[in-house]
Coordinates of C-alpha atoms in Angstrom, one line a residue:
Chain A
M1 CA 96.6 54.7 -28.4
T2 CA 97.5 51.2 -29.3
K3 CA 98.6 48.1 -26.5
P4 CA 102.7 48.0 -25.9
Y5 CA 104.2 45.0 -27.8
T6 CA 107.2 43.0 -26.6
L7 CA 110.2 42.7 -29.0
Q8 CA 109.3 39.2 -30.1
E9 CA 105.7 40.2 -31.1
L10 CA 107.4 42.5 -33.0
L11 CA 109.2 40.0 -34.9
V12 CA 106.8 37.7 -35.5
I13 CA 104.5 40.1 -37.0
A14 CA 107.1 41.1 -39.9
V15 CA 108.4 37.5 -40.7
A16 CA 104.0 36.9 -40.7
K17 CA 104.0 39.9 -43.3
E18 CA 106.0 37.5 -45.5
I19 CA 104.0 35.2 -46.3
R20 CA 100.9 35.7 -49.1
D21 CA 97.4 34.1 -49.4
H22 CA 97.1 30.3 -51.4
E23 CA 100.9 30.3 -50.4
N24 CA 102.2 26.7 -49.6
I25 CA 104.4 27.5 -46.3
I26 CA 107.0 25.1 -44.9
L27 CA 106.7 25.7 -40.9
G28 CA 110.1 25.7 -38.8
V29 CA 110.3 25.8 -35.1
G30 CA 109.7 28.6 -32.4
L31 CA 109.1 32.4 -34.5
P32 CA 108.5 30.7 -37.6
T33 CA 105.2 28.6 -35.9
T34 CA 103.8 31.6 -34.6
A35 CA 104.4 33.4 -38.0
G36 CA 102.5 31.2 -39.6
A37 CA 99.7 30.8 -37.7
L38 CA 99.2 34.2 -37.4
A39 CA 99.4 34.7 -41.3
K40 CA 96.7 32.1 -41.3
T41 CA 94.4 33.8 -39.0
L42 CA 95.1 37.1 -39.7
Y43 CA 96.1 37.8 -43.6
A44 CA 96.5 34.3 -45.4
P45 CA 93.9 32.3 -44.5
H46 CA 94.2 30.3 -48.0
A47 CA 98.4 28.9 -47.4
T48 CA 98.8 25.7 -46.8
L49 CA 100.7 25.1 -43.8
M50 CA 103.3 22.0 -43.9
M51 CA 106.3 20.8 -41.8
E52 CA 109.0 18.7 -43.4
S53 CA 108.2 15.2 -41.1
G54 CA 104.7 15.0 -43.6
I55 CA 102.9 16.8 -42.0
I56 CA 100.3 19.0 -44.9
D57 CA 98.1 21.8 -44.1
F58 CA 96.9 21.4 -40.8
E59 CA 95.4 23.9 -38.3
P60 CA 98.0 25.0 -35.6
L61 CA 96.1 25.2 -32.2
L62 CA 99.4 25.1 -30.2
P63 CA 103.1 26.3 -31.1
L64 CA 105.2 23.5 -32.4
N65 CA 107.8 22.2 -30.0
H66 CA 109.5 20.4 -33.2
I67 CA 108.6 19.6 -37.3
A68 CA 107.2 16.5 -35.7
D69 CA 104.9 17.6 -34.1
A70 CA 101.3 16.0 -34.8
H71 CA 100.4 17.2 -30.7
S72 CA 100.2 21.0 -31.5
C73 CA 97.0 20.7 -34.4
R74 CA 94.2 18.3 -34.3
G75 CA 94.3 15.6 -37.3
F76 CA 95.3 17.3 -40.8
S77 CA 94.2 16.4 -44.3
Y78 CA 97.7 14.8 -45.6
A79 CA 99.8 12.5 -44.1
T80 CA 103.6 11.7 -46.1
D81 CA 106.7 11.0 -45.6
L82 CA 109.9 13.4 -45.0
F83 CA 110.8 11.6 -48.4
S84 CA 107.9 13.4 -50.2
A85 CA 107.8 16.8 -48.7
F86 CA 111.6 17.1 -50.4
T87 CA 110.5 15.6 -53.2
M88 CA 107.6 18.5 -53.4
T89 CA 110.1 21.2 -52.5
Y90 CA 112.2 19.7 -55.4
R91 CA 109.2 20.1 -57.9
G92 CA 108.5 23.7 -56.8
F93 CA 105.7 23.3 -55.0
V94 CA 107.0 24.6 -51.6
D95 CA 106.4 28.7 -51.4
V96 CA 108.3 29.8 -48.9
C97 CA 109.9 28.2 -46.1
F98 CA 111.9 29.2 -42.8
L99 CA 115.1 29.0 -40.9
G100 CA 117.0 30.1 -38.4
V101 CA 120.6 31.2 -38.8
G102 CA 124.2 30.5 -36.6
Q103 CA 126.4 32.5 -39.2
I104 CA 125.5 34.2 -42.5
D105 CA 128.0 35.9 -44.9
K106 CA 127.1 39.1 -47.3
Y107 CA 125.6 37.0 -49.9
G108 CA 122.4 35.2 -47.5
N109 CA 125.3 31.8 -47.5
V110 CA 124.2 30.3 -44.0
N111 CA 125.9 28.9 -41.0
T112 CA 124.1 26.4 -38.7
T113 CA 126.5 23.5 -38.5
A114 CA 130.1 24.4 -36.7
I115 CA 132.0 27.0 -35.7
G116 CA 135.4 27.3 -35.2
D117 CA 137.1 24.4 -36.6
Y118 CA 134.1 21.4 -38.7
Y119 CA 136.0 18.0 -37.0
K120 CA 136.7 19.9 -33.5
P121 CA 134.5 22.2 -32.9
T122 CA 134.7 25.7 -30.2
M123 CA 130.6 25.1 -30.6
R124 CA 128.9 22.6 -32.5
L125 CA 125.9 24.1 -33.9
P126 CA 122.9 21.5 -34.8
G127 CA 123.4 21.5 -38.5
S128 CA 121.5 21.1 -41.1
G129 CA 118.2 19.3 -41.3
G130 CA 116.3 20.5 -43.6
A131 CA 117.9 23.6 -44.3
A132 CA 120.2 23.3 -47.3
D133 CA 117.6 21.2 -49.4
F134 CA 114.9 24.5 -48.7
L135 CA 117.3 26.6 -49.4
S136 CA 118.1 25.4 -52.5
Y137 CA 114.7 24.8 -54.0
A138 CA 111.9 26.6 -51.9
K139 CA 110.6 29.9 -54.3
R140 CA 111.7 32.2 -51.4
T141 CA 113.8 31.6 -48.0
V142 CA 112.7 33.7 -44.9
L143 CA 116.4 33.7 -42.5
T144 CA 115.6 34.9 -38.8
M145 CA 118.9 34.9 -37.1
L146 CA 118.6 36.0 -33.0
G147 CA 121.6 35.1 -31.6
G148 CA 123.4 34.2 -34.7
N149 CA 126.6 36.8 -36.3
F150 CA 127.8 38.5 -40.1
V151 CA 130.7 37.2 -40.8
N152 CA 133.4 37.9 -43.8
K153 CA 133.4 33.9 -44.2
L154 CA 131.6 31.8 -43.2
D155 CA 133.6 28.5 -40.9
Y156 CA 131.2 26.5 -42.3
M157 CA 128.7 26.2 -45.2
T158 CA 125.5 24.6 -44.5
S159 CA 122.9 26.2 -47.1
P160 CA 123.3 28.2 -50.0
G161 CA 122.5 31.6 -50.6
Y162 CA 123.9 33.9 -52.7
L163 CA 126.6 31.8 -53.1
D164 CA 129.7 34.5 -54.1
G165 CA 127.1 37.1 -55.4
G166 CA 125.5 38.7 -58.8
D167 CA 124.3 35.5 -61.0
S168 CA 126.2 33.6 -59.2
R169 CA 123.4 31.3 -57.8
D170 CA 121.9 31.4 -60.6
K171 CA 124.9 30.4 -63.4
S172 CA 125.6 27.2 -61.2
G173 CA 123.1 25.6 -62.5
L174 CA 122.2 23.6 -59.2
F175 CA 119.2 25.5 -58.4
P176 CA 115.7 27.0 -59.4
K177 CA 116.0 30.8 -60.9
G178 CA 115.1 33.1 -58.8
S179 CA 115.4 31.1 -55.6
G180 CA 117.0 32.1 -52.2
P181 CA 116.9 33.9 -49.6
A182 CA 114.3 36.7 -49.7
M183 CA 114.9 38.2 -46.5
L184 CA 117.0 37.9 -42.9
L185 CA 114.6 39.3 -39.5
T186 CA 117.4 40.2 -36.7
T187 CA 116.0 42.0 -33.4
K188 CA 117.3 45.1 -34.8
G189 CA 116.1 45.2 -38.6
V190 CA 114.8 43.4 -41.8
F191 CA 117.5 42.8 -44.5
R192 CA 116.7 42.8 -47.8
F193 CA 119.5 41.2 -50.9
D194 CA 120.3 43.7 -53.6
P195 CA 118.4 42.3 -57.1
E196 CA 121.8 42.5 -58.5
T197 CA 124.4 42.4 -56.4
K198 CA 123.0 40.3 -54.0
E199 CA 124.4 42.1 -51.3
I200 CA 122.8 42.2 -48.2
Y201 CA 121.1 45.7 -47.2
L202 CA 119.1 46.7 -44.2
A203 CA 115.7 47.2 -45.3
Q204 CA 114.0 48.2 -42.6
I205 CA 114.9 49.6 -38.8
H206 CA 113.1 48.1 -35.7
P207 CA 112.4 50.8 -33.5
R208 CA 114.7 52.5 -31.0
V209 CA 117.5 51.1 -33.0
S210 CA 119.9 53.0 -35.0
I211 CA 121.9 52.8 -38.2
D212 CA 125.1 52.6 -35.9
D213 CA 123.3 50.5 -33.4
V214 CA 122.5 47.5 -36.9
K215 CA 126.3 48.1 -38.4
K216 CA 128.5 47.4 -35.6
D217 CA 127.5 43.9 -36.3
V218 CA 128.4 43.3 -39.8
P219 CA 132.1 43.4 -40.6
W220 CA 131.7 45.0 -44.0
D221 CA 130.2 48.7 -44.5
L222 CA 126.4 47.5 -45.0
K223 CA 124.6 49.2 -47.3
I224 CA 121.3 50.7 -46.4
A225 CA 117.7 51.1 -48.0
P226 CA 117.6 55.1 -49.3
N227 CA 114.0 54.3 -48.7
L228 CA 114.7 52.4 -45.2
S229 CA 111.4 52.4 -43.3
E230 CA 110.6 51.6 -39.5
T231 CA 109.0 48.2 -38.5
P232 CA 105.3 49.5 -38.1
H233 CA 103.5 49.0 -34.4
P234 CA 101.8 46.1 -34.4
T235 CA 98.1 46.8 -33.8
D236 CA 96.1 45.3 -31.0
E237 CA 94.6 42.6 -32.5
E238 CA 98.1 41.1 -34.0
I239 CA 99.2 41.2 -30.0
D240 CA 96.2 39.5 -29.3
F241 CA 97.0 36.9 -31.5
I242 CA 100.6 36.1 -30.6
R243 CA 100.1 36.6 -26.6
R244 CA 97.0 34.1 -27.0
F245 CA 98.3 31.9 -29.5
A246 CA 101.9 31.7 -28.2
P247 CA 102.0 33.8 -24.5
A248 CA 105.5 32.0 -24.2
M249 CA 106.6 33.2 -27.5
S250 CA 105.2 37.2 -26.3
A251 CA 107.5 36.4 -23.3
G252 CA 110.7 35.6 -25.2
R253 CA 113.2 32.4 -24.4
E254 CA 115.0 33.6 -21.2
L255 CA 111.8 34.7 -19.2
S256 CA 109.5 31.7 -20.2
L257 CA 112.1 29.3 -19.1
E258 CA 112.3 30.9 -15.9
L259 CA 109.4 31.3 -15.1
T260 CA 108.4 27.6 -17.1
I261 CA 110.8 26.2 -14.4
N262 CA 109.9 28.1 -11.3
N263 CA 106.4 26.8 -12.1
M264 CA 107.3 23.4 -12.9
M265 CA 109.7 22.3 -9.4
K266 CA 106.1 23.4 -7.6
K267 CA 104.5 20.9 -9.5
A268 CA 106.4 18.6 -8.8
K269 CA 105.3 16.9 -5.8
P270 CA 107.0 13.5 -4.4
T271 CA 104.3 10.8 -3.5
Chain B
M1 CA 103.3 -21.1 -22.7
K2 CA 104.7 -19.7 -25.6
N3 CA 103.3 -19.2 -28.7
E4 CA 104.8 -20.3 -31.7
N5 CA 103.7 -17.2 -34.1
S6 CA 104.6 -14.6 -30.9
K7 CA 107.9 -12.6 -31.0
I8 CA 106.8 -10.6 -27.9
M9 CA 110.1 -10.8 -25.7
T10 CA 111.1 -8.1 -22.9
A11 CA 113.4 -5.3 -23.7
K12 CA 116.5 -7.1 -22.4
D13 CA 115.9 -10.1 -23.6
A14 CA 114.8 -8.9 -27.6
I15 CA 118.1 -5.9 -27.4
S16 CA 120.3 -8.9 -25.8
E17 CA 119.5 -10.6 -28.7
F18 CA 119.5 -8.9 -31.4
V19 CA 121.4 -5.5 -31.0
H20 CA 125.4 -6.2 -31.1
D21 CA 128.8 -4.5 -30.5
G22 CA 130.1 -2.8 -33.5
D23 CA 126.3 -3.2 -35.4
Q24 CA 125.4 -0.3 -37.7
L25 CA 122.4 0.6 -35.7
V26 CA 119.6 3.0 -36.6
I27 CA 117.1 4.3 -35.0
G28 CA 114.1 4.1 -36.5
N29 CA 112.2 7.5 -34.8
Y30 CA 112.3 11.1 -36.3
T31 CA 112.2 14.0 -33.5
V32 CA 108.8 12.5 -31.9
G33 CA 108.1 9.1 -30.0
S34 CA 111.8 8.2 -29.9
C35 CA 112.2 4.3 -28.5
A36 CA 113.4 5.7 -25.1
E37 CA 113.2 2.7 -23.4
L38 CA 114.9 0.1 -25.9
I39 CA 117.9 2.5 -26.3
Y40 CA 118.4 3.0 -22.1
E41 CA 118.6 -0.7 -22.6
V42 CA 120.5 -0.7 -24.6
I43 CA 122.6 1.6 -22.6
R44 CA 121.9 -0.6 -19.4
Q45 CA 123.4 -3.2 -21.2
G46 CA 127.0 -1.7 -21.7
K47 CA 126.9 -2.4 -25.9
K48 CA 129.1 -0.5 -27.9
D49 CA 131.8 0.3 -31.2
F50 CA 128.6 1.3 -32.6
T51 CA 128.4 3.1 -36.2
L52 CA 124.7 4.9 -35.0
Y53 CA 122.4 6.6 -37.7
S54 CA 119.8 9.1 -36.8
Q55 CA 117.7 11.2 -38.4
S56 CA 117.5 13.6 -35.9
G57 CA 120.2 13.0 -33.4
I58 CA 118.3 14.9 -30.2
F59 CA 117.7 13.2 -27.4
D60 CA 118.5 9.7 -28.7
V61 CA 122.1 10.6 -29.9
E62 CA 122.6 12.7 -26.7
V63 CA 122.5 9.8 -24.2
L64 CA 124.0 7.1 -26.5
V65 CA 126.9 9.1 -27.2
G66 CA 127.4 10.3 -23.6
A67 CA 127.4 6.8 -22.4
G68 CA 130.1 5.9 -25.1
C69 CA 128.0 3.9 -26.9
V70 CA 128.8 5.3 -30.5
N71 CA 132.4 5.5 -32.9
R72 CA 130.5 7.1 -35.8
L73 CA 128.0 8.7 -36.3
I74 CA 125.9 9.4 -39.1
T75 CA 122.7 12.5 -39.0
T76 CA 121.7 15.3 -40.0
Y77 CA 120.6 17.8 -36.8
V78 CA 122.1 17.1 -33.1
L79 CA 121.3 18.8 -29.5
R80 CA 122.8 21.4 -28.8
A81 CA 122.1 21.8 -24.6
G82 CA 121.7 25.7 -23.0
G83 CA 122.3 27.3 -26.2
R84 CA 125.6 29.7 -26.8
K85 CA 126.7 28.9 -23.4
G86 CA 125.9 25.1 -23.2
G87 CA 127.1 21.9 -25.0
S88 CA 126.6 18.9 -26.0
A89 CA 128.1 15.1 -25.7
V90 CA 128.4 15.1 -29.0
E91 CA 130.6 17.9 -29.3
R92 CA 132.5 17.0 -26.2
A93 CA 132.9 13.5 -27.8
L94 CA 134.1 15.4 -30.7
N95 CA 136.8 17.5 -29.4
A96 CA 137.9 14.2 -27.7
G97 CA 138.6 12.3 -30.6
T98 CA 136.0 9.4 -29.4
L99 CA 133.7 10.4 -32.0
E100 CA 133.6 11.0 -35.5
I101 CA 130.3 12.4 -37.5
E102 CA 129.1 12.0 -40.9
D103 CA 126.6 15.3 -41.4
Y104 CA 123.7 14.9 -44.2
T105 CA 120.4 16.7 -45.1
N106 CA 117.5 15.7 -43.8
F107 CA 116.7 14.4 -47.5
D108 CA 120.0 12.6 -48.2
Y109 CA 120.0 10.8 -44.4
N110 CA 116.6 9.6 -45.4
A111 CA 117.1 9.0 -48.9
R112 CA 119.8 6.6 -48.0
L113 CA 117.3 4.3 -46.5
V114 CA 115.1 4.7 -49.1
A115 CA 117.7 3.0 -51.5
G116 CA 118.2 1.0 -48.3
M117 CA 114.6 -0.2 -48.5
H118 CA 114.6 -0.8 -51.9
G119 CA 117.6 -3.1 -52.4
F120 CA 118.9 0.0 -54.6
T121 CA 122.8 0.7 -54.4
F122 CA 122.2 4.0 -54.3
I123 CA 120.4 6.9 -54.7
Q124 CA 120.3 10.4 -56.7
V125 CA 119.7 13.4 -54.2
L126 CA 119.0 16.7 -54.3
E127 CA 121.8 18.5 -55.7
G128 CA 121.7 22.1 -54.4
V129 CA 124.1 20.7 -51.4
M130 CA 126.7 20.5 -54.4
A131 CA 127.6 23.9 -53.1
T132 CA 128.1 23.4 -49.8
D133 CA 130.4 22.0 -47.1
L134 CA 128.2 19.2 -46.3
F135 CA 129.6 17.9 -49.9
R136 CA 132.7 19.2 -49.2
K137 CA 133.6 18.0 -46.0
R138 CA 133.7 14.9 -45.2
S139 CA 134.7 12.3 -42.2
F140 CA 135.5 8.3 -42.1
M141 CA 132.7 7.7 -45.4
G142 CA 135.5 10.0 -47.4
E143 CA 134.3 9.5 -51.5
D144 CA 131.4 7.4 -50.6
K145 CA 129.4 10.6 -48.6
F146 CA 128.3 11.5 -52.1
R147 CA 129.7 10.5 -55.5
V148 CA 128.3 12.9 -59.2
I149 CA 127.5 11.0 -62.3
K150 CA 126.4 11.8 -65.3
C151 CA 122.9 10.9 -66.0
P152 CA 122.7 9.1 -68.8
Y153 CA 119.3 10.4 -70.2
T154 CA 120.1 14.3 -69.6
G155 CA 123.8 14.1 -69.5
K156 CA 123.0 16.2 -66.5
D157 CA 125.5 15.9 -63.4
L158 CA 123.6 13.8 -60.6
L159 CA 124.8 13.8 -57.6
T160 CA 124.1 10.4 -55.7
V161 CA 124.3 9.1 -52.0
P162 CA 124.8 5.3 -50.8
A163 CA 122.1 3.2 -49.7
A164 CA 122.3 2.3 -46.2
N165 CA 121.1 -1.4 -44.5
P166 CA 122.2 -0.9 -41.5
D167 CA 122.3 -4.1 -39.3
V168 CA 119.2 -3.7 -36.3
C169 CA 116.6 -0.8 -36.7
I170 CA 114.9 0.0 -33.1
V171 CA 111.6 2.1 -33.6
H172 CA 108.6 3.1 -30.9
V173 CA 105.4 2.6 -32.5
Q174 CA 102.0 3.4 -31.0
R175 CA 100.2 -0.3 -31.7
A176 CA 101.4 -4.1 -33.0
D177 CA 100.2 -7.0 -33.2
K178 CA 101.8 -10.3 -31.5
S179 CA 103.5 -11.6 -34.7
G180 CA 105.2 -7.7 -35.5
N181 CA 102.7 -6.0 -37.5
A182 CA 103.9 -2.4 -36.5
Q183 CA 100.8 0.2 -36.6
Y184 CA 102.6 3.6 -36.7
W185 CA 100.7 7.4 -37.4
G186 CA 101.3 10.8 -37.4
A187 CA 104.2 12.8 -38.3
L188 CA 105.4 9.8 -40.6
G189 CA 109.0 11.4 -41.2
S190 CA 111.7 8.4 -42.1
V191 CA 110.1 5.6 -39.4
A192 CA 109.3 3.3 -42.1
A193 CA 112.8 3.3 -44.1
A194 CA 114.7 3.7 -41.6
A195 CA 113.3 0.5 -40.0
L196 CA 112.9 -1.4 -43.6
A197 CA 116.5 -1.0 -44.9
S198 CA 117.6 -2.5 -41.7
K199 CA 118.6 -6.4 -41.3
R200 CA 117.0 -6.8 -38.1
I201 CA 114.2 -4.7 -36.0
V202 CA 113.2 -4.9 -33.2
V203 CA 109.9 -2.8 -32.3
S204 CA 108.5 -1.5 -29.2
C205 CA 104.5 -0.4 -28.7
E206 CA 102.7 1.6 -26.3
E207 CA 99.8 -1.5 -26.5
I208 CA 100.0 -5.2 -28.0
V209 CA 96.4 -5.8 -29.9
E210 CA 94.5 -8.6 -31.6
H211 CA 95.4 -9.8 -35.0
D212 CA 92.1 -8.1 -36.6
V213 CA 92.6 -4.9 -35.4
I214 CA 95.8 -4.8 -37.8
R215 CA 93.5 -6.6 -40.2
S216 CA 91.1 -3.7 -40.0
S217 CA 93.1 -0.7 -40.2
P218 CA 96.7 -1.7 -42.7
H219 CA 97.3 1.6 -43.9
L220 CA 98.5 2.3 -40.7
T221 CA 100.8 -0.7 -40.6
I222 CA 104.7 0.8 -41.4
I223 CA 106.1 -2.4 -41.1
P224 CA 105.2 -6.2 -41.1
A225 CA 105.5 -9.0 -39.1
Y226 CA 107.5 -11.1 -41.9
R227 CA 110.2 -8.4 -41.1
V228 CA 110.7 -8.2 -37.5
S229 CA 112.6 -9.7 -34.9
A230 CA 111.2 -9.1 -31.8
V231 CA 107.8 -6.9 -30.0
V232 CA 108.2 -5.4 -27.0
E233 CA 105.2 -3.8 -25.3
I234 CA 105.9 -0.7 -23.2
P235 CA 103.6 1.9 -22.2
W236 CA 105.4 5.0 -21.8
G237 CA 108.2 3.3 -23.7
A238 CA 108.8 6.7 -25.2
H239 CA 108.6 9.1 -22.4
P240 CA 110.1 11.6 -22.2
T241 CA 109.4 12.2 -25.9
E242 CA 105.5 12.0 -27.0
V243 CA 103.4 9.0 -28.6
L244 CA 100.4 10.8 -30.6
G245 CA 97.0 9.3 -29.1
H246 CA 98.9 8.2 -25.9
Y247 CA 101.0 11.6 -24.1
N248 CA 102.8 15.2 -25.0
I249 CA 106.3 15.4 -24.2
D250 CA 107.0 15.8 -21.1
F251 CA 108.3 19.3 -20.9
F252 CA 109.4 18.7 -17.2
M253 CA 111.6 15.9 -17.5
Y254 CA 113.1 16.4 -20.9
G255 CA 113.8 20.1 -19.1
L256 CA 116.0 18.3 -16.2
F257 CA 117.3 16.1 -19.0
V258 CA 118.6 19.3 -21.1
M259 CA 119.2 21.1 -18.0
A260 CA 122.4 18.2 -17.5
D261 CA 123.1 17.5 -20.8
G262 CA 125.2 20.7 -20.8
T263 CA 128.1 19.4 -18.7
A264 CA 129.0 15.6 -18.3
D265 CA 129.0 15.2 -15.1
G266 CA 125.8 16.3 -15.4
L267 CA 124.6 14.1 -17.9
K268 CA 126.3 11.3 -16.5
A269 CA 124.1 12.6 -13.2
W270 CA 121.2 12.5 -14.6
M271 CA 121.9 8.9 -16.5
D272 CA 123.3 7.1 -13.4
E273 CA 119.8 8.2 -11.8
W274 CA 117.4 7.7 -15.1
I275 CA 118.9 4.7 -17.3
Y276 CA 121.4 3.0 -14.8
G277 CA 119.3 3.0 -12.0
C278 CA 116.2 1.8 -13.3
E279 CA 115.8 -1.6 -14.6
N280 CA 113.2 -1.4 -16.8
R281 CA 110.6 1.0 -17.9
A282 CA 108.2 0.0 -14.9
A283 CA 111.0 0.8 -12.3
Y284 CA 111.6 4.3 -14.1
I285 CA 107.7 5.4 -14.0
D286 CA 107.9 4.4 -10.3
R287 CA 111.0 6.2 -9.8
Y288 CA 109.5 8.9 -11.6
I289 CA 106.2 9.6 -9.6
H290 CA 107.8 8.6 -6.3
R291 CA 109.9 11.8 -6.6
F292 CA 107.7 14.0 -9.0
G293 CA 104.5 12.4 -8.0
S294 CA 101.5 11.3 -10.5
G295 CA 100.3 15.2 -11.1
I296 CA 102.6 15.9 -14.3
L297 CA 102.3 12.1 -16.0
D298 CA 98.3 12.5 -15.5
G299 CA 98.0 15.9 -16.7
I300 CA 100.7 15.1 -20.2
K301 CA 97.9 11.7 -21.7
A302 CA 95.9 12.2 -24.7
K303 CA 92.1 12.9 -25.2
A304 CA 91.0 10.6 -28.0
F305 CA 90.6 12.1 -31.1
Y306 CA 89.3 9.4 -33.0
S307 CA 90.4 8.8 -37.0
A308 CA 86.9 7.9 -39.2
P309 CA 87.2 4.5 -39.6
A310 CA 87.9 3.4 -43.5
N311 CA 85.1 1.1 -45.1
Y312 CA 87.3 -1.7 -45.9
G313 CA 84.3 -4.2 -46.4
S314 CA 83.2 -5.5 -50.5
A315 CA 79.6 -6.8 -51.4
F316 CA 80.3 -10.3 -50.3
T317 CA 82.6 -12.8 -49.0
T318 CA 82.0 -16.1 -50.9
R319 CA 81.4 -17.0 -54.8
W320 CA 78.1 -18.9 -53.7
D321 CA 74.9 -16.5 -53.1
R322 CA 72.3 -17.2 -50.7
E323 CA 70.7 -19.9 -52.7
G324 CA 73.6 -21.6 -52.9
R325 CA 74.6 -20.9 -56.6
E326 CA 77.9 -19.1 -58.2
R327 CA 77.5 -15.5 -58.6
N328 CA 78.1 -15.8 -62.4
M329 CA 77.8 -18.9 -63.7
G330 CA 74.7 -19.4 -61.7
L331 CA 75.1 -23.2 -60.8
T332 CA 74.5 -24.9 -57.6
M333 CA 77.7 -27.1 -56.7
E334 CA 75.8 -29.8 -58.2
E335 CA 74.9 -28.6 -61.5
L336 CA 78.6 -27.5 -61.7
E337 CA 80.0 -31.2 -61.7
K338 CA 77.2 -32.6 -63.5
T339 CA 78.2 -30.2 -66.8
L340 CA 81.9 -30.5 -66.1
R341 CA 81.7 -34.2 -66.4
E342 CA 79.2 -33.7 -70.0
R343 CA 81.7 -32.0 -70.6
G344 CA 84.4 -34.0 -70.0
K345 CA 86.5 -32.1 -67.9
L346 CA 86.7 -34.7 -65.0
Y347 CA 88.9 -37.7 -65.0
D348 CA 88.7 -40.7 -62.5

């Protein structure tokens, strides 16, 4: 009998398994950091972890607060700058990067900039940051969507997926052959892209989720893999690592924030 | 007595003298170690009508936009407080029509400053964004946001951005000497390019150090003294953000800010207390300790993890050896001068 797990823990592990040994990985904040640390500890000890701010080859001791967080490690091997972190991606030295998603369409194009009109947004999202260039040039990109939506048409296209599907990405001449989103992780499952049509499909479903639960979030007739698998129950080793390394990740954002505020309010005492 | 070589000033005097209404103002720091106190001083002095550049427009951009200092914003990333239900000063200002924004990727934004830093008029960037709305949707820069040219060598379409040379950069670093040599380490990001592209540079630092410290660690210097207009010593100058080797991010204060930032009234109340209500950083820290005690600040102070010293030494520091002979020619000064005369090299 293995330990019980939280949904967040399941998600981190699903992402970590995309990292292979000896790869160069650019980590983003949140779930990818924990996934990178987990992968390096358990599955990919020779992976080189990088941050786009130019922190290259670090051993994370804490989850990153942001992508310029030298406080999360004790030193690192190579201090370069942001400009070089991107040109090394452009030149093909980065295997995997991770991006969060606000809106995604059928072909893996991504919006992280604005909901509604760009100039007078209903909701202004963060923007590109490194996203558009990473999704352009990393060999593989892992997308994570925890609060976002599937849409027929993006309100703003921040980062290029497979454009209009088929061979349109390769034909554009703008991107390295074979690059693009490799998978999308949501709270309900793992999605991949058809090798020919580049249309997104459901490849793996999390426990306690039905296909209908997944389909109701998608405004087109979502394709399902014939060999659809279920995300496996995490091992004790995986759960122990995540809970010790990133306990707030295990708890999830809302609960950890509530507990943090309560604790901080107690600690803040006037003199 | 004022030292001629010293550019040490108070934040108040430095901002008053070197930051002007209508300037193109660039925040030198990227995500980490924001020049919080210099920004607060800009706000307290009511400076306005900026075109603001910020690589990662989170805390810094929110307070400057919230205070009404900014007309135009060039950035890659903005803060959204409180997730989907929340908001931000940037979102409010866009909807009120008081702010125009130009969105770039991290690389494009930084490339504009790198071009400016090196004196180029434009620079090639990564062409992938031509497939996106970053390329298609433009604001106040219009045609000049991006232009496509033909590579004269390969005939390929190249995407380019124009150089940026902001009027003034404000930036926080770990240490500097009195003449302005500024040392910064950790996440290098785009800090050096933002500073060096700019016409004027105001540096704040956690500590002013002797020039000898700089001389023996030049690999840490990112801005040379001759480019710097003013140096301001401000311990805790980046709080509530973090400075490597000094302190971590203060989640408590940052959390208070983020909770306030979701509404205009909330942000105003927070700024009334923590920006307008404190005449300088010392007053801000005093207020913090008075309100919340010193336990949180003590808890985020860095424990030392020193860099291994790099040996900048060489074999000798004079051409003359211990016997007073020139190391290669083997002559004493007296012998050298005698030879020069014999060979007809000296003129009376």
